[in-house]
Short mmCIF file of C-alpha atoms and ligand atoms in Angstrom, two decimals:
data_model
loop_
_atom_site.label_atom_id
_atom_site.label_comp_id
_atom_site.label_asym_id
_atom_site.label_seq_id
_atom_site.Cartn_x
_atom_site.Cartn_y
_atom_site.Cartn_z
CA MET A 1 234.98 -148.05 -80.62
CA ARG A 2 238.13 -148.58 -78.55
CA ALA A 3 238.20 -151.88 -76.56
CA ALA A 4 241.04 -153.33 -74.45
CA VAL A 5 241.97 -156.92 -75.38
CA LEU A 6 244.15 -159.04 -73.16
CA LEU A 7 246.38 -160.85 -75.80
CA ARG A 8 248.24 -162.99 -73.33
CA PRO A 9 249.46 -162.57 -69.71
CA GLY A 10 251.25 -159.19 -69.59
CA ALA A 11 250.03 -157.81 -72.94
CA ILE A 12 247.02 -155.49 -73.21
CA GLU A 13 246.18 -153.87 -76.50
CA LEU A 14 243.66 -151.18 -77.26
CA GLN A 15 241.84 -152.19 -80.55
CA ASP A 16 239.42 -150.47 -82.80
CA VAL A 17 236.44 -152.76 -82.98
CA PRO A 18 232.75 -152.36 -84.10
CA VAL A 19 230.18 -151.14 -81.50
CA PRO A 20 228.18 -154.23 -80.54
CA ALA A 21 224.55 -154.63 -81.57
CA PRO A 22 222.13 -155.47 -78.79
CA PRO A 23 221.79 -159.22 -78.51
CA PRO A 24 218.17 -160.65 -78.71
CA GLY A 25 216.28 -159.36 -75.64
CA GLY A 26 219.47 -157.62 -74.49
CA LEU A 27 221.06 -154.23 -74.27
CA VAL A 28 224.16 -152.33 -75.27
CA VAL A 29 225.60 -150.22 -72.40
CA ARG A 30 227.90 -147.29 -72.96
CA VAL A 31 230.49 -147.94 -70.16
CA ARG A 32 230.81 -144.91 -67.86
CA THR A 33 233.08 -146.45 -65.25
CA ALA A 34 234.91 -149.74 -65.26
CA LEU A 35 237.00 -150.79 -62.27
CA THR A 36 240.22 -152.83 -62.20
CA ASP A 37 239.91 -155.92 -60.04
CA GLY A 38 242.09 -158.66 -58.52
CA THR A 39 240.69 -161.25 -60.97
CA ASP A 40 241.69 -159.12 -63.95
CA PHE A 41 245.00 -158.54 -62.35
CA LYS A 42 245.52 -162.30 -61.82
CA ALA A 43 244.65 -162.97 -65.55
CA PHE A 44 247.11 -160.27 -66.53
CA ARG A 45 249.83 -161.65 -64.39
CA ARG A 46 249.57 -165.30 -64.84
CA GLY A 47 246.58 -166.20 -67.00
CA HIS A 48 243.21 -167.37 -65.68
CA PRO A 49 241.60 -170.86 -65.86
CA ARG A 50 238.36 -169.28 -66.98
CA MET A 51 239.67 -166.82 -69.43
CA PRO A 52 241.12 -168.25 -72.65
CA MET A 53 243.19 -165.61 -74.51
CA PRO A 54 243.12 -163.36 -76.42
CA THR A 55 240.04 -162.11 -74.60
CA PRO A 56 238.01 -158.89 -74.15
CA PHE A 57 238.96 -157.55 -70.75
CA GLY A 58 237.31 -156.06 -67.77
CA HIS A 59 234.09 -157.05 -65.96
CA GLU A 60 233.15 -154.49 -63.30
CA PHE A 61 231.26 -151.60 -64.75
CA SER A 62 228.30 -149.29 -64.81
CA GLY A 63 226.92 -147.13 -67.64
CA ASP A 64 224.05 -145.96 -69.64
CA VAL A 65 221.84 -148.00 -72.00
CA ALA A 66 222.80 -146.97 -75.52
CA ALA A 67 220.60 -149.42 -77.51
CA GLY A 68 218.09 -152.12 -76.89
CA ASP A 69 214.74 -152.25 -75.05
CA SER A 70 214.50 -155.09 -72.49
CA ASN A 71 213.03 -155.82 -69.09
CA GLY A 72 211.96 -152.24 -68.58
CA PHE A 73 215.31 -150.72 -69.64
CA SER A 74 215.73 -148.60 -72.71
CA ALA A 75 218.14 -146.06 -74.17
CA GLY A 76 219.36 -143.40 -71.74
CA ASP A 77 218.73 -145.47 -68.60
CA ALA A 78 221.64 -145.57 -66.18
CA VAL A 79 222.29 -149.22 -65.04
CA MET A 80 224.46 -151.19 -62.79
CA CYS A 81 224.88 -154.94 -63.54
CA VAL A 82 227.21 -157.88 -63.27
CA HIS A 83 228.79 -159.90 -66.02
CA THR A 84 227.03 -163.15 -65.49
CA ALA A 85 223.70 -164.76 -64.76
CA PRO A 86 222.68 -168.34 -63.94
CA CYS A 87 220.31 -170.30 -66.27
CA GLY A 88 217.75 -171.13 -63.58
CA GLN A 89 217.25 -174.59 -65.01
CA CYS A 90 220.32 -176.79 -64.48
CA TYR A 91 220.93 -179.20 -61.60
CA TRP A 92 222.82 -176.53 -59.61
CA CYS A 93 220.36 -173.76 -60.19
CA GLN A 94 217.51 -176.09 -59.12
CA ARG A 95 219.51 -176.69 -55.89
CA ASN A 96 220.08 -173.10 -54.94
CA GLN A 97 223.65 -173.25 -56.01
CA GLU A 98 223.26 -170.73 -58.86
CA GLU A 99 226.89 -169.65 -58.57
CA LEU A 100 227.88 -173.07 -59.90
CA CYS A 101 225.32 -172.98 -62.69
CA GLU A 102 226.75 -175.14 -65.50
CA THR A 103 226.55 -172.30 -67.92
CA ILE A 104 227.34 -169.34 -65.80
CA MET A 105 230.91 -169.14 -66.73
CA PRO A 106 230.67 -170.09 -70.38
CA THR A 107 228.11 -167.31 -70.95
CA MET A 108 229.80 -164.54 -68.93
CA ILE A 109 230.54 -161.27 -70.69
CA LEU A 110 233.94 -159.59 -70.57
CA GLY A 111 235.04 -156.39 -72.19
CA ALA A 112 234.13 -153.61 -69.72
CA TYR A 113 237.35 -151.82 -70.53
CA ALA A 114 235.72 -150.49 -73.65
CA GLU A 115 233.39 -147.78 -74.77
CA TYR A 116 230.43 -150.16 -75.19
CA ILE A 117 229.55 -153.63 -73.92
CA ALA A 118 226.61 -155.90 -74.95
CA ILE A 119 224.43 -157.30 -72.12
CA PRO A 120 222.54 -160.63 -73.06
CA GLU A 121 218.98 -161.07 -72.09
CA ARG A 122 219.70 -163.44 -69.24
CA ILE A 123 221.82 -160.94 -67.46
CA VAL A 124 219.38 -158.14 -68.13
CA LYS A 125 216.56 -160.23 -66.56
CA ARG A 126 218.42 -161.54 -63.51
CA ASN A 127 221.31 -159.27 -62.54
CA CYS A 128 220.71 -155.83 -63.91
CA TYR A 129 219.40 -152.86 -61.89
CA ALA A 130 218.65 -149.14 -62.45
CA LYS A 131 221.31 -146.93 -61.18
CA PRO A 132 219.79 -144.12 -59.01
CA SER A 133 220.98 -140.62 -60.08
CA ASP A 134 222.43 -139.87 -56.61
CA LEU A 135 224.79 -142.99 -56.87
CA SER A 136 227.92 -142.32 -58.75
CA TYR A 137 228.95 -144.60 -61.68
CA ALA A 138 232.04 -145.48 -59.82
CA THR A 139 230.14 -146.62 -56.72
CA ALA A 140 227.62 -148.52 -58.91
CA ALA A 141 230.56 -150.32 -60.61
CA PHE A 142 231.31 -152.02 -57.25
CA LEU A 143 228.18 -154.13 -57.65
CA GLU A 144 230.11 -157.05 -58.97
CA PRO A 145 232.97 -157.33 -56.51
CA LEU A 146 230.59 -156.59 -53.61
CA SER A 147 228.24 -159.45 -54.82
CA CYS A 148 231.25 -161.77 -54.52
CA VAL A 149 231.80 -160.62 -50.98
CA VAL A 150 228.17 -160.84 -49.99
CA HIS A 151 228.09 -164.45 -51.28
CA SER A 152 231.38 -165.19 -49.52
CA LEU A 153 229.96 -164.01 -46.21
CA ASP A 154 226.76 -166.02 -46.88
CA LEU A 155 228.83 -169.12 -46.69
CA LEU A 156 230.40 -168.12 -43.37
CA ASN A 157 227.45 -167.06 -41.21
CA CYS A 158 229.80 -165.05 -38.96
CA ARG A 159 228.62 -164.19 -35.51
CA ALA A 160 228.73 -160.68 -34.05
CA ASP A 161 231.17 -161.95 -31.33
CA ASP A 162 233.62 -163.47 -33.96
CA THR A 163 237.12 -162.36 -34.34
CA VAL A 164 237.65 -162.49 -38.14
CA LEU A 165 241.19 -162.48 -39.68
CA ILE A 166 241.27 -161.36 -43.28
CA ILE A 167 244.54 -162.06 -45.12
CA GLY A 168 245.08 -159.76 -48.03
CA ASP A 169 244.96 -156.03 -48.27
CA GLY A 170 243.58 -155.70 -51.91
CA GLY A 171 240.15 -154.65 -52.83
CA PHE A 172 238.56 -157.94 -51.89
CA GLY A 173 240.17 -158.01 -48.42
CA LEU A 174 239.09 -154.38 -47.80
CA LEU A 175 235.57 -155.01 -48.98
CA HIS A 176 235.35 -158.09 -46.68
CA ALA A 177 236.53 -156.02 -43.82
CA MET A 178 234.11 -153.12 -44.44
CA LEU A 179 231.11 -155.50 -44.73
CA LEU A 180 232.04 -157.65 -41.74
CA ARG A 181 232.42 -154.75 -39.45
CA GLN A 182 228.78 -153.79 -40.09
CA SER A 183 227.78 -157.25 -38.68
CA GLY A 184 229.51 -156.30 -35.39
CA ALA A 185 232.45 -158.79 -35.83
CA THR A 186 235.95 -157.83 -34.69
CA VAL A 187 237.92 -157.62 -37.88
CA VAL A 188 241.66 -157.76 -38.23
CA LEU A 189 243.14 -157.28 -41.68
CA ALA A 190 246.71 -158.59 -42.39
CA GLY A 191 248.65 -157.42 -45.45
CA ARG A 192 252.00 -156.42 -46.65
CA ARG A 193 251.38 -153.07 -48.21
CA GLU A 194 251.37 -150.12 -45.74
CA ALA A 195 249.51 -147.83 -48.03
CA ARG A 196 246.65 -150.14 -48.28
CA LEU A 197 246.71 -151.01 -44.58
CA LYS A 198 246.50 -147.33 -43.86
CA ILE A 199 243.22 -147.06 -45.82
CA ALA A 200 241.90 -149.85 -43.69
CA ARG A 201 243.01 -148.08 -40.44
CA ASP A 202 241.43 -144.88 -41.71
CA LEU A 203 238.10 -146.79 -41.88
CA GLY A 204 238.71 -147.97 -38.28
CA ILE A 205 239.92 -151.43 -39.09
CA ASP A 206 242.61 -153.10 -37.02
CA THR A 207 245.58 -154.12 -39.23
CA ILE A 208 248.64 -156.38 -39.03
CA ASN A 209 251.60 -155.51 -41.35
CA ALA A 210 252.90 -159.00 -42.19
CA ARG A 211 256.25 -157.71 -43.33
CA SER A 212 257.09 -156.63 -39.70
CA ARG A 213 254.81 -158.82 -37.66
CA ASN A 214 254.03 -162.40 -37.29
CA ILE A 215 250.33 -162.86 -38.13
CA GLY A 216 249.86 -165.91 -35.86
CA GLU A 217 251.41 -164.19 -32.83
CA GLU A 218 249.37 -161.07 -33.49
CA VAL A 219 246.13 -162.99 -33.80
CA ARG A 220 246.77 -165.02 -30.70
CA LYS A 221 247.47 -161.81 -28.70
CA ARG A 222 244.04 -160.62 -29.81
CA THR A 223 242.20 -163.89 -29.04
CA ARG A 224 243.51 -164.96 -25.63
CA ASP A 225 245.73 -167.48 -27.50
CA ARG A 226 242.83 -169.22 -29.26
CA GLY A 227 243.31 -168.18 -32.84
CA ALA A 228 240.74 -166.60 -35.06
CA ASP A 229 237.19 -167.71 -35.21
CA VAL A 230 237.17 -167.24 -38.93
CA VAL A 231 240.14 -166.78 -41.32
CA ILE A 232 239.36 -165.47 -44.81
CA GLU A 233 242.17 -165.99 -47.38
CA CYS A 234 242.00 -163.15 -49.95
CA THR A 235 245.42 -163.35 -51.48
CA GLY A 236 245.16 -166.26 -53.92
CA ARG A 237 248.59 -167.54 -52.96
CA GLU A 238 249.36 -171.11 -52.25
CA GLU A 239 251.60 -170.46 -49.20
CA VAL A 240 248.79 -168.38 -47.65
CA TRP A 241 246.21 -171.09 -48.29
CA GLU A 242 248.46 -173.60 -46.56
CA ALA A 243 249.20 -171.25 -43.59
CA ALA A 244 245.52 -170.28 -43.04
CA PRO A 245 244.22 -173.31 -41.09
CA ASP A 246 246.95 -172.78 -38.42
CA LEU A 247 245.60 -169.22 -37.80
CA ALA A 248 242.14 -170.50 -36.98
CA ARG A 249 241.03 -171.55 -33.48
CA ARG A 250 239.92 -175.08 -32.59
CA GLY A 251 236.47 -175.34 -34.27
CA GLY A 252 237.17 -172.35 -36.40
CA THR A 253 236.48 -171.80 -40.09
CA VAL A 254 238.85 -171.11 -42.92
CA SER A 255 237.50 -169.56 -46.14
CA PHE A 256 239.52 -169.73 -49.35
CA PHE A 257 238.24 -166.69 -51.18
CA GLY A 258 241.27 -166.09 -53.41
CA GLY A 259 241.40 -168.69 -56.22
CA LEU A 260 244.75 -170.33 -57.24
CA PRO A 261 246.06 -171.06 -60.70
CA ALA A 262 244.43 -174.08 -62.42
CA ASP A 263 247.17 -176.68 -61.55
CA ALA A 264 247.81 -175.43 -57.97
CA LYS A 265 247.73 -177.81 -55.02
CA ALA A 266 247.74 -176.89 -51.33
CA LEU A 267 249.00 -179.24 -48.52
CA PHE A 268 247.32 -179.24 -45.07
CA THR A 269 248.05 -180.97 -41.82
CA ALA A 270 245.31 -183.59 -41.60
CA SER A 271 245.27 -184.03 -37.88
CA ARG A 272 244.76 -180.18 -37.47
CA LEU A 273 241.75 -180.26 -39.71
CA HIS A 274 240.21 -183.38 -38.19
CA TYR A 275 240.94 -183.29 -34.47
CA ASP A 276 240.59 -179.45 -34.20
CA GLU A 277 237.43 -179.63 -36.45
CA ILE A 278 238.50 -176.86 -38.74
CA ARG A 279 235.79 -176.12 -41.29
CA LEU A 280 237.04 -175.23 -44.82
CA VAL A 281 234.88 -173.35 -47.31
CA SER A 282 235.67 -171.96 -50.74
CA PRO A 283 233.21 -169.38 -51.90
CA PHE A 284 233.07 -168.90 -55.60
CA HIS A 285 231.27 -166.14 -57.56
CA PHE A 286 227.75 -165.21 -56.43
CA THR A 287 224.01 -165.81 -56.76
CA PRO A 288 221.41 -163.35 -58.00
CA ALA A 289 220.22 -162.98 -54.35
CA ALA A 290 223.74 -161.78 -53.43
CA VAL A 291 223.70 -159.29 -56.29
CA LYS A 292 220.44 -157.95 -55.10
CA ARG A 293 221.82 -157.46 -51.55
CA ALA A 294 224.95 -155.97 -52.85
CA ARG A 295 222.83 -153.52 -54.84
CA ASP A 296 220.86 -152.66 -51.78
CA LEU A 297 223.98 -152.00 -49.72
CA LEU A 298 225.22 -149.47 -52.40
CA VAL A 299 221.89 -147.81 -53.19
CA GLU A 300 221.02 -147.44 -49.45
CA LYS A 301 224.58 -146.15 -48.99
CA LYS A 302 225.29 -148.69 -46.22
CA ILE A 303 228.79 -149.15 -47.68
CA ASP A 304 230.92 -146.52 -49.35
CA PRO A 305 233.60 -148.34 -51.44
CA LEU A 306 235.10 -145.19 -52.95
CA PRO A 307 238.13 -145.04 -50.59
CA LEU A 308 239.26 -148.14 -52.51
CA ILE A 309 239.65 -146.23 -55.78
CA THR A 310 243.25 -145.09 -56.14
CA GLN A 311 242.75 -142.90 -59.26
CA THR A 312 240.42 -142.31 -62.15
CA VAL A 313 242.09 -142.74 -65.56
CA PRO A 314 240.98 -142.63 -69.24
CA LEU A 315 240.70 -145.99 -71.24
CA ALA A 316 243.91 -144.95 -73.10
CA GLU A 317 245.91 -145.66 -69.93
CA ILE A 318 244.62 -149.19 -69.29
CA ALA A 319 247.92 -150.90 -70.07
CA THR A 320 249.77 -148.45 -67.91
CA VAL A 321 247.36 -149.00 -65.05
CA PHE A 322 247.99 -152.80 -65.00
CA GLU A 323 251.86 -152.11 -65.06
CA ARG A 324 251.23 -149.82 -62.13
CA LEU A 325 249.34 -152.56 -60.29
CA LYS A 326 252.14 -154.99 -61.08
CA ASN A 327 254.61 -152.59 -59.46
CA GLY A 328 252.41 -152.76 -56.26
CA GLU A 329 250.80 -149.36 -56.70
CA GLY A 330 247.22 -148.64 -55.77
CA ILE A 331 244.21 -150.85 -55.03
CA LYS A 332 241.53 -150.26 -57.76
CA PHE A 333 241.57 -147.89 -60.68
CA ALA A 334 238.45 -146.41 -62.18
CA VAL A 335 238.62 -146.40 -65.95
CA THR A 336 236.30 -143.94 -67.72
CA PRO A 337 236.05 -144.83 -71.44
ZN1 ZN B 1 222.09 -173.14 -64.27
#
């Protein structure tokens, strides 16, 4: 089969590799749709602390079971799943912090930009669902990014009367905006790419173009000078991390959703954090409960993420697609191996 390998930052190669065999208690899935994603793009651009290279590439997908018989799934079943599952046994799992499970990252599977992917038993058991026939493979492939956003919002407990500033107009910023709006919160999305901001506005989301407007001034205008109740950083850039607390109101919350490179540091004004009681949270990954709720949102059609797909392309174009993303084109691409 053909499978994309990220050799090093900036270098994707399509290789001929053997079709995987089902792991014990696991499945092999024929990938029908894999989505490009901000995490993959960061790995492509600058490397990733959790992704030693060369590495199989891609982790948002849906498809059909090709081999294996596990947990009620067998050949021919359409499935939607994520690329990790917690162990359920370790210190963190026992304390309902399954997203921090000590083996969740070492056991993650990568390689969705390929014709087939092997799913270990632990993922089949915890984080794999049947894909209903009336849900497209592309929509089902949003299960993983949506799980991240559901978990992120779990840590925030936003109120319906909150004004939430989201910084970053990529897929994660837009998914946060779409989901938050359902809770009734007032959402403002700040970004620098007009084409992406237009997609947000078409969905009825208020936007700030940070190239032509000052985010702080625009937020104060919308909040009687207070600042945002909640600020969600979705860019993964140090300067945005550092600017975020000053955009929150006294007693507000800042969420650092976009991870930084392994050696990055961010500087904050201590008096602002302490005397204005700014709460900082840093959501990472997701729990099986978040995956389940993301699944419900998609299956019950409470959220339609398809406007975030820029184009559907064959696997052969995977390297070109990441070059296009690097050139600032598009949001998410759907790859159909
Ligand atoms: Zn664990």
